[in-house]
Coordinates of C-alpha atoms and ligand atoms in Angstrom, one line a residue:
X1 CA 10.6 18.6 -1.5
X2 CA 8.2 16.6 -3.6
X3 CA 8.1 13.6 -1.3
X4 CA 7.1 12.9 2.5
X5 CA 10.4 12.1 4.0
X6 CA 9.0 10.1 6.8
X7 CA 8.9 6.5 6.0
X8 CA 7.3 4.1 8.3
X9 CA 5.0 1.0 9.1
X10 CA 3.0 0.5 12.0
X11 CA 2.9 -3.4 12.1
X12 CA 0.6 -3.7 15.3
X13 CA -2.1 -2.9 15.9
X14 CA -3.6 -2.3 12.6
X15 CA -6.5 0.0 13.0
X16 CA -9.3 -2.5 12.8
X17 CA -7.3 -4.6 15.3
X18 CA -7.2 -2.0 18.2
X19 CA -8.2 -3.6 21.4
X20 CA -10.3 -1.1 23.3
X21 CA -10.0 -0.9 27.3
X22 CA -7.1 -3.2 26.9
X23 CA -3.0 -2.9 26.7
X24 CA -2.2 -3.0 22.8
X25 CA 1.5 -3.4 21.8
X26 CA 2.3 -0.7 19.2
X27 CA 5.2 -1.9 17.2
X28 CA 6.7 -0.9 13.9
X29 CA 9.5 1.2 12.4
X30 CA 10.0 4.8 11.3
X31 CA 12.9 6.9 10.0
X32 CA 13.4 10.2 8.3
X33 CA 14.8 10.1 4.7
X34 CA 16.4 13.5 5.7
X35 CA 18.9 15.1 7.8
X36 CA 17.2 14.9 11.4
X37 CA 17.0 11.6 13.2
X38 CA 13.6 10.2 14.5
X39 CA 14.6 9.6 18.2
X40 CA 11.2 8.9 19.9
X41 CA 7.4 9.1 19.5
X42 CA 5.2 11.2 21.9
X43 CA 1.6 9.8 22.3
X44 CA -1.2 12.0 23.0
X45 CA -4.9 11.0 24.2
X46 CA -6.9 13.5 22.9
X47 CA -4.8 16.6 23.3
X48 CA -3.0 15.4 26.5
X49 CA 0.5 14.1 26.2
X50 CA 0.6 10.8 27.8
X51 CA 3.9 9.2 27.2
X52 CA 7.1 9.1 25.1
X53 CA 8.5 6.0 23.6
X54 CA 12.1 5.5 22.1
X55 CA 12.7 4.7 18.6
X56 CA 15.9 2.6 18.8
X57 CA 15.2 -1.1 18.3
X58 CA 17.4 -2.9 15.5
X59 CA 15.7 -3.5 12.3
X60 CA 18.4 -4.9 10.2
X61 CA 15.5 -6.4 8.0
X62 CA 14.4 -2.8 7.0
X63 CA 18.2 -1.4 6.8
X64 CA 19.0 -3.7 4.1
X65 CA 16.8 -2.0 1.8
X66 CA 17.8 1.5 2.8
X67 CA 21.5 1.7 2.6
X68 CA 21.8 5.3 2.2
X69 CA 20.5 6.3 5.8
X70 CA 22.5 4.7 8.7
X71 CA 19.6 5.3 11.1
X72 CA 17.6 2.9 9.7
X73 CA 19.6 0.3 11.4
X74 CA 17.8 1.2 14.7
X75 CA 14.5 2.4 13.5
X76 CA 12.3 0.1 15.5
X77 CA 9.8 0.7 18.1
X78 CA 7.6 -1.5 20.4
X79 CA 5.8 -0.3 23.5
X80 CA 2.6 -1.1 25.5
X81 CA -0.3 1.4 25.5
X82 CA -4.0 0.8 27.1
X83 CA -6.5 2.4 24.7
X84 CA -9.2 3.6 26.6
X85 CA -12.9 3.7 24.9
X86 CA -13.7 7.0 26.5
X87 CA -11.1 9.1 24.4
X88 CA -11.8 10.3 20.8
X89 CA -8.5 10.0 19.4
X90 CA -4.9 8.9 19.8
X91 CA -2.3 11.0 18.3
X92 CA 1.3 10.1 17.5
X93 CA 4.1 12.6 17.1
X94 CA 7.6 12.4 15.9
X95 CA 10.3 13.7 18.0
X96 CA 13.4 14.5 16.1
X97 CA 17.2 14.5 17.5
X98 CA 17.0 18.2 17.6
X99 CA 13.9 18.2 19.8
X100 CA 11.5 19.3 17.1
X101 CA 8.4 17.6 16.7
X102 CA 5.8 16.8 14.0
X103 CA 2.6 15.0 13.7
X104 CA 3.0 11.5 12.7
X105 CA -0.4 10.0 12.3
X106 CA -3.9 9.8 14.2
X107 CA -6.2 7.2 15.1
X108 CA -9.9 8.0 15.2
X109 CA -10.8 6.0 18.4
X110 CA -14.6 7.1 18.5
X111 CA -14.9 5.6 14.8
X112 CA -13.2 2.2 16.2
X113 CA -15.7 2.3 19.0
X114 CA -18.6 2.6 16.6
X115 CA -17.2 -0.1 14.4
X116 CA -16.0 -2.5 17.0
X117 CA -18.9 -5.1 16.2
X118 CA -18.2 -4.9 12.6
X119 CA -14.5 -5.2 12.9
X120 CA -14.8 -8.2 15.0
X121 CA -16.9 -10.0 12.5
X122 CA -14.5 -9.1 9.7
X123 CA -11.8 -10.6 11.7
X124 CA -13.7 -13.9 12.5
X125 CA -14.5 -14.1 8.8
X126 CA -10.8 -13.7 7.7
X127 CA -9.7 -16.3 10.2
X128 CA -11.6 -18.9 8.1
X129 CA -9.9 -17.9 5.1
X130 CA -6.6 -19.9 4.0
X131 CA -3.4 -17.9 4.2
X132 CA -0.2 -18.6 2.0
X133 CA 2.9 -20.3 3.4
X134 CA 5.8 -17.7 4.1
X135 CA 7.8 -18.5 0.9
X136 CA 4.7 -17.6 -1.3
X137 CA 4.3 -14.4 0.8
X138 CA 7.7 -13.4 0.1
X139 CA 7.2 -13.6 -3.7
X140 CA 4.8 -10.7 -3.3
X141 CA 5.7 -8.7 -0.3
X142 CA 9.3 -9.2 0.0
X143 CA 9.0 -10.5 3.6
X144 CA 8.0 -13.6 5.3
X145 CA 6.1 -12.2 8.0
X146 CA 2.7 -14.0 8.0
X147 CA 0.9 -11.7 10.5
X148 CA 1.9 -8.6 8.7
X149 CA 0.3 -10.3 5.5
X150 CA -2.7 -11.3 7.2
X151 CA -3.3 -8.0 8.8
X152 CA -2.6 -6.0 5.8
X153 CA -5.6 -7.7 4.1
X154 CA -8.6 -5.7 5.6
X155 CA -6.4 -2.5 6.2
X156 CA -5.3 -2.4 2.9
X157 CA -8.6 -2.5 1.2
X158 CA -10.1 0.0 3.8
X159 CA -7.2 2.3 2.6
X160 CA -8.3 1.5 -1.1
X161 CA -11.7 2.6 -0.4
X162 CA -10.6 5.8 1.1
X163 CA -8.5 6.5 -2.0
X164 CA -11.2 6.1 -4.4
X165 CA -14.0 8.0 -2.1
X166 CA -11.4 10.9 -1.9
X167 CA -11.4 10.8 -5.9
X168 CA -14.9 11.2 -6.1
X169 CA -15.6 7.4 -6.9
X170 CA -18.9 6.1 -5.8
X171 CA -18.0 2.6 -4.4
X172 CA -21.7 1.4 -4.8
X173 CA -21.4 1.9 -8.4
X174 CA -18.7 -0.7 -8.6
X175 CA -20.0 -4.0 -9.8
X176 CA -17.2 -5.7 -11.1
X177 CA -13.3 -5.3 -10.6
X178 CA -9.9 -6.6 -11.6
X179 CA -7.1 -7.0 -9.4
X180 CA -4.2 -7.0 -12.1
X181 CA -1.1 -8.7 -10.7
X182 CA -3.0 -10.1 -7.8
X183 CA -0.3 -12.2 -6.4
X184 CA -1.6 -14.5 -3.7
X185 CA -5.0 -12.8 -3.7
X186 CA -4.2 -10.5 -0.9
X187 CA -6.5 -7.4 -1.6
X188 CA -9.1 -9.6 -3.2
X189 CA -9.7 -11.6 0.1
X190 CA -10.2 -8.0 1.7
X191 CA -12.6 -6.9 -1.0
X192 CA -14.6 -10.1 -0.5
X193 CA -14.9 -9.4 3.2
X194 CA -15.6 -5.4 2.8
X195 CA -17.6 -5.3 -0.5
X196 CA -19.1 -9.0 -0.8
X197 CA -21.5 -7.6 -3.6
X198 CA -18.7 -6.9 -6.1
X199 CA -17.9 -9.4 -8.6
X200 CA -14.1 -10.0 -8.0
X201 CA -11.4 -11.0 -10.6
X202 CA -7.9 -11.3 -10.5
X203 CA -5.0 -12.1 -12.8
X204 CA -1.2 -12.6 -12.6
X205 CA 1.4 -14.3 -14.8
X206 CA 3.1 -16.1 -12.0
X207 CA 1.8 -19.8 -12.1
X208 CA 3.0 -20.4 -8.5
X209 CA 0.9 -17.7 -7.0
X210 CA -2.1 -18.6 -9.5
X211 CA -2.1 -22.1 -8.5
X212 CA -2.2 -21.5 -4.9
X213 CA -5.2 -19.1 -5.5
X214 CA -7.0 -21.2 -7.5
X215 CA -6.6 -24.1 -5.0
X216 CA -7.5 -21.9 -1.8
X217 CA -9.8 -19.2 -2.7
X218 CA -12.1 -20.5 -5.1
X219 CA -15.3 -19.6 -3.1
X220 CA -14.1 -16.0 -2.9
X221 CA -12.5 -14.8 -6.3
X222 CA -12.2 -15.9 -9.8
X223 CA -8.6 -15.7 -11.0
X224 CA -6.6 -16.5 -14.2
X225 CA -3.1 -16.8 -15.4
X226 CA -2.3 -14.2 -18.1
X227 CA 1.0 -14.1 -20.2
X228 CA 3.8 -11.7 -19.3
X229 CA 2.2 -9.3 -22.2
X230 CA -1.4 -8.8 -23.4
X231 CA -4.1 -9.8 -24.3
X232 CA -6.3 -10.7 -21.4
X233 CA -9.2 -13.2 -21.8
X234 CA -11.9 -10.7 -20.9
X235 CA -14.5 -8.9 -23.1
X236 CA -14.3 -5.2 -24.0
X237 CA -15.7 -2.7 -21.4
X238 CA -15.9 -5.5 -18.8
X239 CA -14.7 -3.7 -15.5
X240 CA -15.8 -0.5 -13.4
X241 CA -12.4 -0.8 -11.6
X242 CA -9.1 -2.0 -12.2
X243 CA -6.2 -1.9 -9.7
X244 CA -2.5 -2.6 -9.9
X245 CA -1.0 -2.5 -6.4
X246 CA 2.9 -2.8 -6.8
X247 CA 2.8 -4.0 -10.4
X248 CA 4.1 -1.3 -12.6
X249 CA 6.8 -0.6 -10.1
X250 CA 8.2 -3.9 -11.1
X251 CA 7.8 -3.8 -15.0
X252 CA 9.6 -2.3 -17.7
X253 CA 8.2 0.6 -19.6
X254 CA 7.7 -1.0 -22.9
X255 CA 5.6 -3.6 -21.1
X256 CA 3.7 -1.1 -19.1
X257 CA 2.6 0.8 -22.3
X258 CA 1.3 -2.6 -23.8
X259 CA -0.7 -3.1 -20.8
X260 CA -2.0 0.4 -20.5
X261 CA -3.5 -0.1 -24.1
X262 CA -5.1 -3.4 -23.1
X263 CA -6.5 -2.3 -19.7
X264 CA -8.0 0.6 -21.7
X265 CA -9.8 -2.1 -23.7
X266 CA -11.4 -4.0 -20.8
X267 CA -12.4 -1.1 -18.6
X268 CA -15.7 0.4 -18.9
X269 CA -16.1 3.9 -20.5
X270 CA -16.3 5.9 -17.1
X271 CA -14.5 3.2 -15.2
X272 CA -11.4 3.8 -13.0
X273 CA -7.7 2.5 -12.9
X274 CA -6.0 2.7 -9.5
X275 CA -2.1 2.5 -9.9
X276 CA 0.7 2.4 -7.2
X277 CA 4.0 3.7 -8.2
X278 CA 7.6 4.4 -7.0
X279 CA 8.2 8.1 -6.8
X280 CA 11.2 10.4 -6.2
X281 CA 11.8 8.9 -2.6
X282 CA 12.5 5.4 -4.0
X283 CA 14.7 6.9 -6.7
X284 CA 16.6 8.6 -4.1
X285 CA 17.0 5.5 -2.2
X286 CA 17.7 3.2 -5.1
X287 CA 20.3 5.4 -6.8
X288 CA 21.8 7.1 -3.9
X289 CA 25.1 6.3 -5.3
X290 CA 24.4 7.7 -8.9
X291 CA 23.2 11.3 -8.6
X292 CA 23.3 11.5 -12.6
X293 CA 20.7 9.0 -12.4
X294 CA 18.4 10.9 -10.0
X295 CA 19.1 14.1 -12.1
X296 CA 17.9 12.1 -15.3
X297 CA 14.7 10.8 -13.5
X298 CA 13.8 14.3 -12.5
X299 CA 14.2 15.5 -15.9
X300 CA 12.8 12.6 -18.1
X301 CA 10.3 11.4 -15.5
X302 CA 11.3 7.8 -15.5
X303 CA 14.2 5.3 -14.4
X304 CA 14.3 1.8 -14.2
X305 CA 16.8 -0.7 -13.0
X306 CA 17.4 -4.5 -11.9
X307 CA 17.0 -7.6 -13.7
X308 CA 14.1 -10.2 -14.2
X309 CA 11.3 -8.1 -15.4
X310 CA 8.1 -8.4 -13.4
X311 CA 9.9 -9.6 -10.2
X312 CA 10.5 -7.7 -7.1
X313 CA 14.2 -7.6 -8.5
X314 CA 13.1 -5.2 -11.2
X315 CA 12.2 -1.5 -10.3
X316 CA 10.5 1.3 -12.2
X317 CA 9.9 4.8 -11.0
X318 CA 7.7 7.5 -12.3
X319 CA 7.1 11.2 -11.9
X320 CA 3.3 12.3 -11.8
X321 CA 3.8 14.2 -15.2
X322 CA 5.2 11.1 -16.6
X323 CA 2.5 8.7 -15.7
X324 CA -0.1 11.1 -16.8
X325 CA 1.6 11.2 -20.3
X326 CA 1.4 7.5 -20.7
X327 CA -1.8 7.0 -19.5
X328 CA -3.3 8.2 -22.7
X329 CA -7.2 8.3 -22.8
X330 CA -7.5 8.7 -19.0
X331 CA -8.0 11.6 -16.6
X332 CA -6.2 11.8 -13.3
X333 CA -8.8 12.3 -10.6
X334 CA -6.8 11.2 -7.6
X335 CA -3.1 11.7 -6.6
X336 CA -1.8 10.5 -3.1
X337 CA 1.8 11.2 -2.8
X338 CA 3.5 8.3 -0.7
X339 CA 0.0 7.3 0.1
X340 CA -0.9 10.5 2.2
X341 CA -4.3 11.8 2.0
X342 CA -4.7 15.6 2.1
X343 CA -1.0 15.7 3.4
X344 CA -1.9 13.4 6.3
X345 CA -0.3 10.2 6.7
X346 CA -2.6 7.0 7.4
X347 CA -1.7 4.8 10.2
X348 CA -1.5 2.0 7.8
X349 CA -0.5 1.6 4.1
X350 CA -1.6 -0.2 1.0
X351 CA 1.7 -0.1 -0.8
X352 CA 4.2 1.3 1.9
X353 CA 5.5 4.7 0.7
X354 CA 4.3 4.5 -2.9
X355 CA 2.5 7.2 -4.7
X356 CA -1.0 6.3 -5.4
X357 CA -3.0 7.5 -8.6
X358 CA -6.5 7.1 -9.7
X359 CA -7.3 7.6 -13.4
X360 CA -10.7 7.9 -15.0
X361 CA -11.5 6.2 -18.5
X362 CA -13.1 9.2 -20.3
X363 CA -15.1 8.6 -23.2
Ligands
SAM1 C1 4.7 -6.8 -5.5 S1 3.8 -8.1 -6.1 C2 2.1 -7.4 -5.5 C3 1.0 -8.5 -5.5 C4 -0.4 -8.0 -5.2 N1 -0.8 -7.0 -6.0 C5 -0.3 -7.5 -3.7 O1 -0.4 -6.3 -3.3 O2 -0.5 -8.3 -2.6 C6 3.6 -7.6 -7.9 C7 2.7 -8.8 -8.6 O3 2.6 -8.6 -10.0 C8 2.6 -9.7 -10.7 N2 3.0 -9.2 -12.0 C9 4.1 -8.7 -12.5 N3 4.1 -8.4 -13.8 C10 3.1 -9.0 -14.2 C11 2.4 -9.3 -15.6 N4 3.1 -8.8 -16.6 N5 1.1 -9.6 -15.6 C12 0.5 -10.0 -14.3 N6 1.0 -9.9 -13.2 C13 2.3 -9.4 -13.2 C14 3.6 -10.5 -10.2 O4 3.6 -11.9 -10.4 C15 3.5 -10.3 -8.6 O5 2.4 -11.0 -8.0

């Protein structure tokens, strides 16, 4: 199997929002895209098993996207747990219906203790920045959950930092970046808080999203509305980093190829492009009633479906070989299948279970 079959979201608490020496509500959902069913979660404080919590709450909101797996209907969990400052780590383990177990993910509590003051400051600064309305959030995230949107801003960019660092990118060398398909500026706000020295640019073709950004985030970022297809109004070789989070996942192949050429023009020689893509697990879910389509994807490396190119109703899927082939002029320097780093799941994600790729523009 080329993909991680465990699909999940820890909604609360995101890493930077863990309250030390206090009771935290751990809530979210998890299911296995395989035969065994996830039934509960074991929790360990350091190496000691401290509790077991059921995974059985109804999550119709998730089930509508995963029609192929009946267990998703009850994949929710929510439990209270005190997080003591004195422990080093909190480890979550998945328990399947055959009683087998596997590591889910780990929280480094020592790191949270050390960064507590910094995280508090970030959270206070974030609270002063305007948030979009639920209807606008739905356009980019596919849900109306304002708290999930807000809490994903810092955690999402902390994850982007990790992917870049694991790919050998020196974050100090990034002076200017472009968030292509920035939506309502979710991740740009995270960069503004975490890396204030970077010149932050964003672009998107949806005027509703761009109008909101231009009215509400003028102090933080510079965003422009682009046309559906190139060009962009930037000079050659402008950016050290361009990232596209959940953008090529909703664009047809012909348009992606045009944008790759244009991004090559505006990225500096030696600069990096980070792209998130739907991989095999999304194909197996999206085409679960069309096995021929799945086979075709595995052989040809690409599949697309849906309508309204550029919106969440359009879905593109890539294999690693395929994206490498169309990213001509770039070298792959980082690949994080389903968002995992060194085969370990992160406690929060940037783009759900999408694959994350980092390419370097070689001269
Ligand atoms: C799923 S949303 C992700 C938004 C944002 N990257 C985030 O993670 O919050 C995809 C975004 O890509 C934008 N998009 C799609 N096609 C585009 C294009 N041709 N040019 C610019 N933006 C595009 C959409 O308008 C939408 O804002």
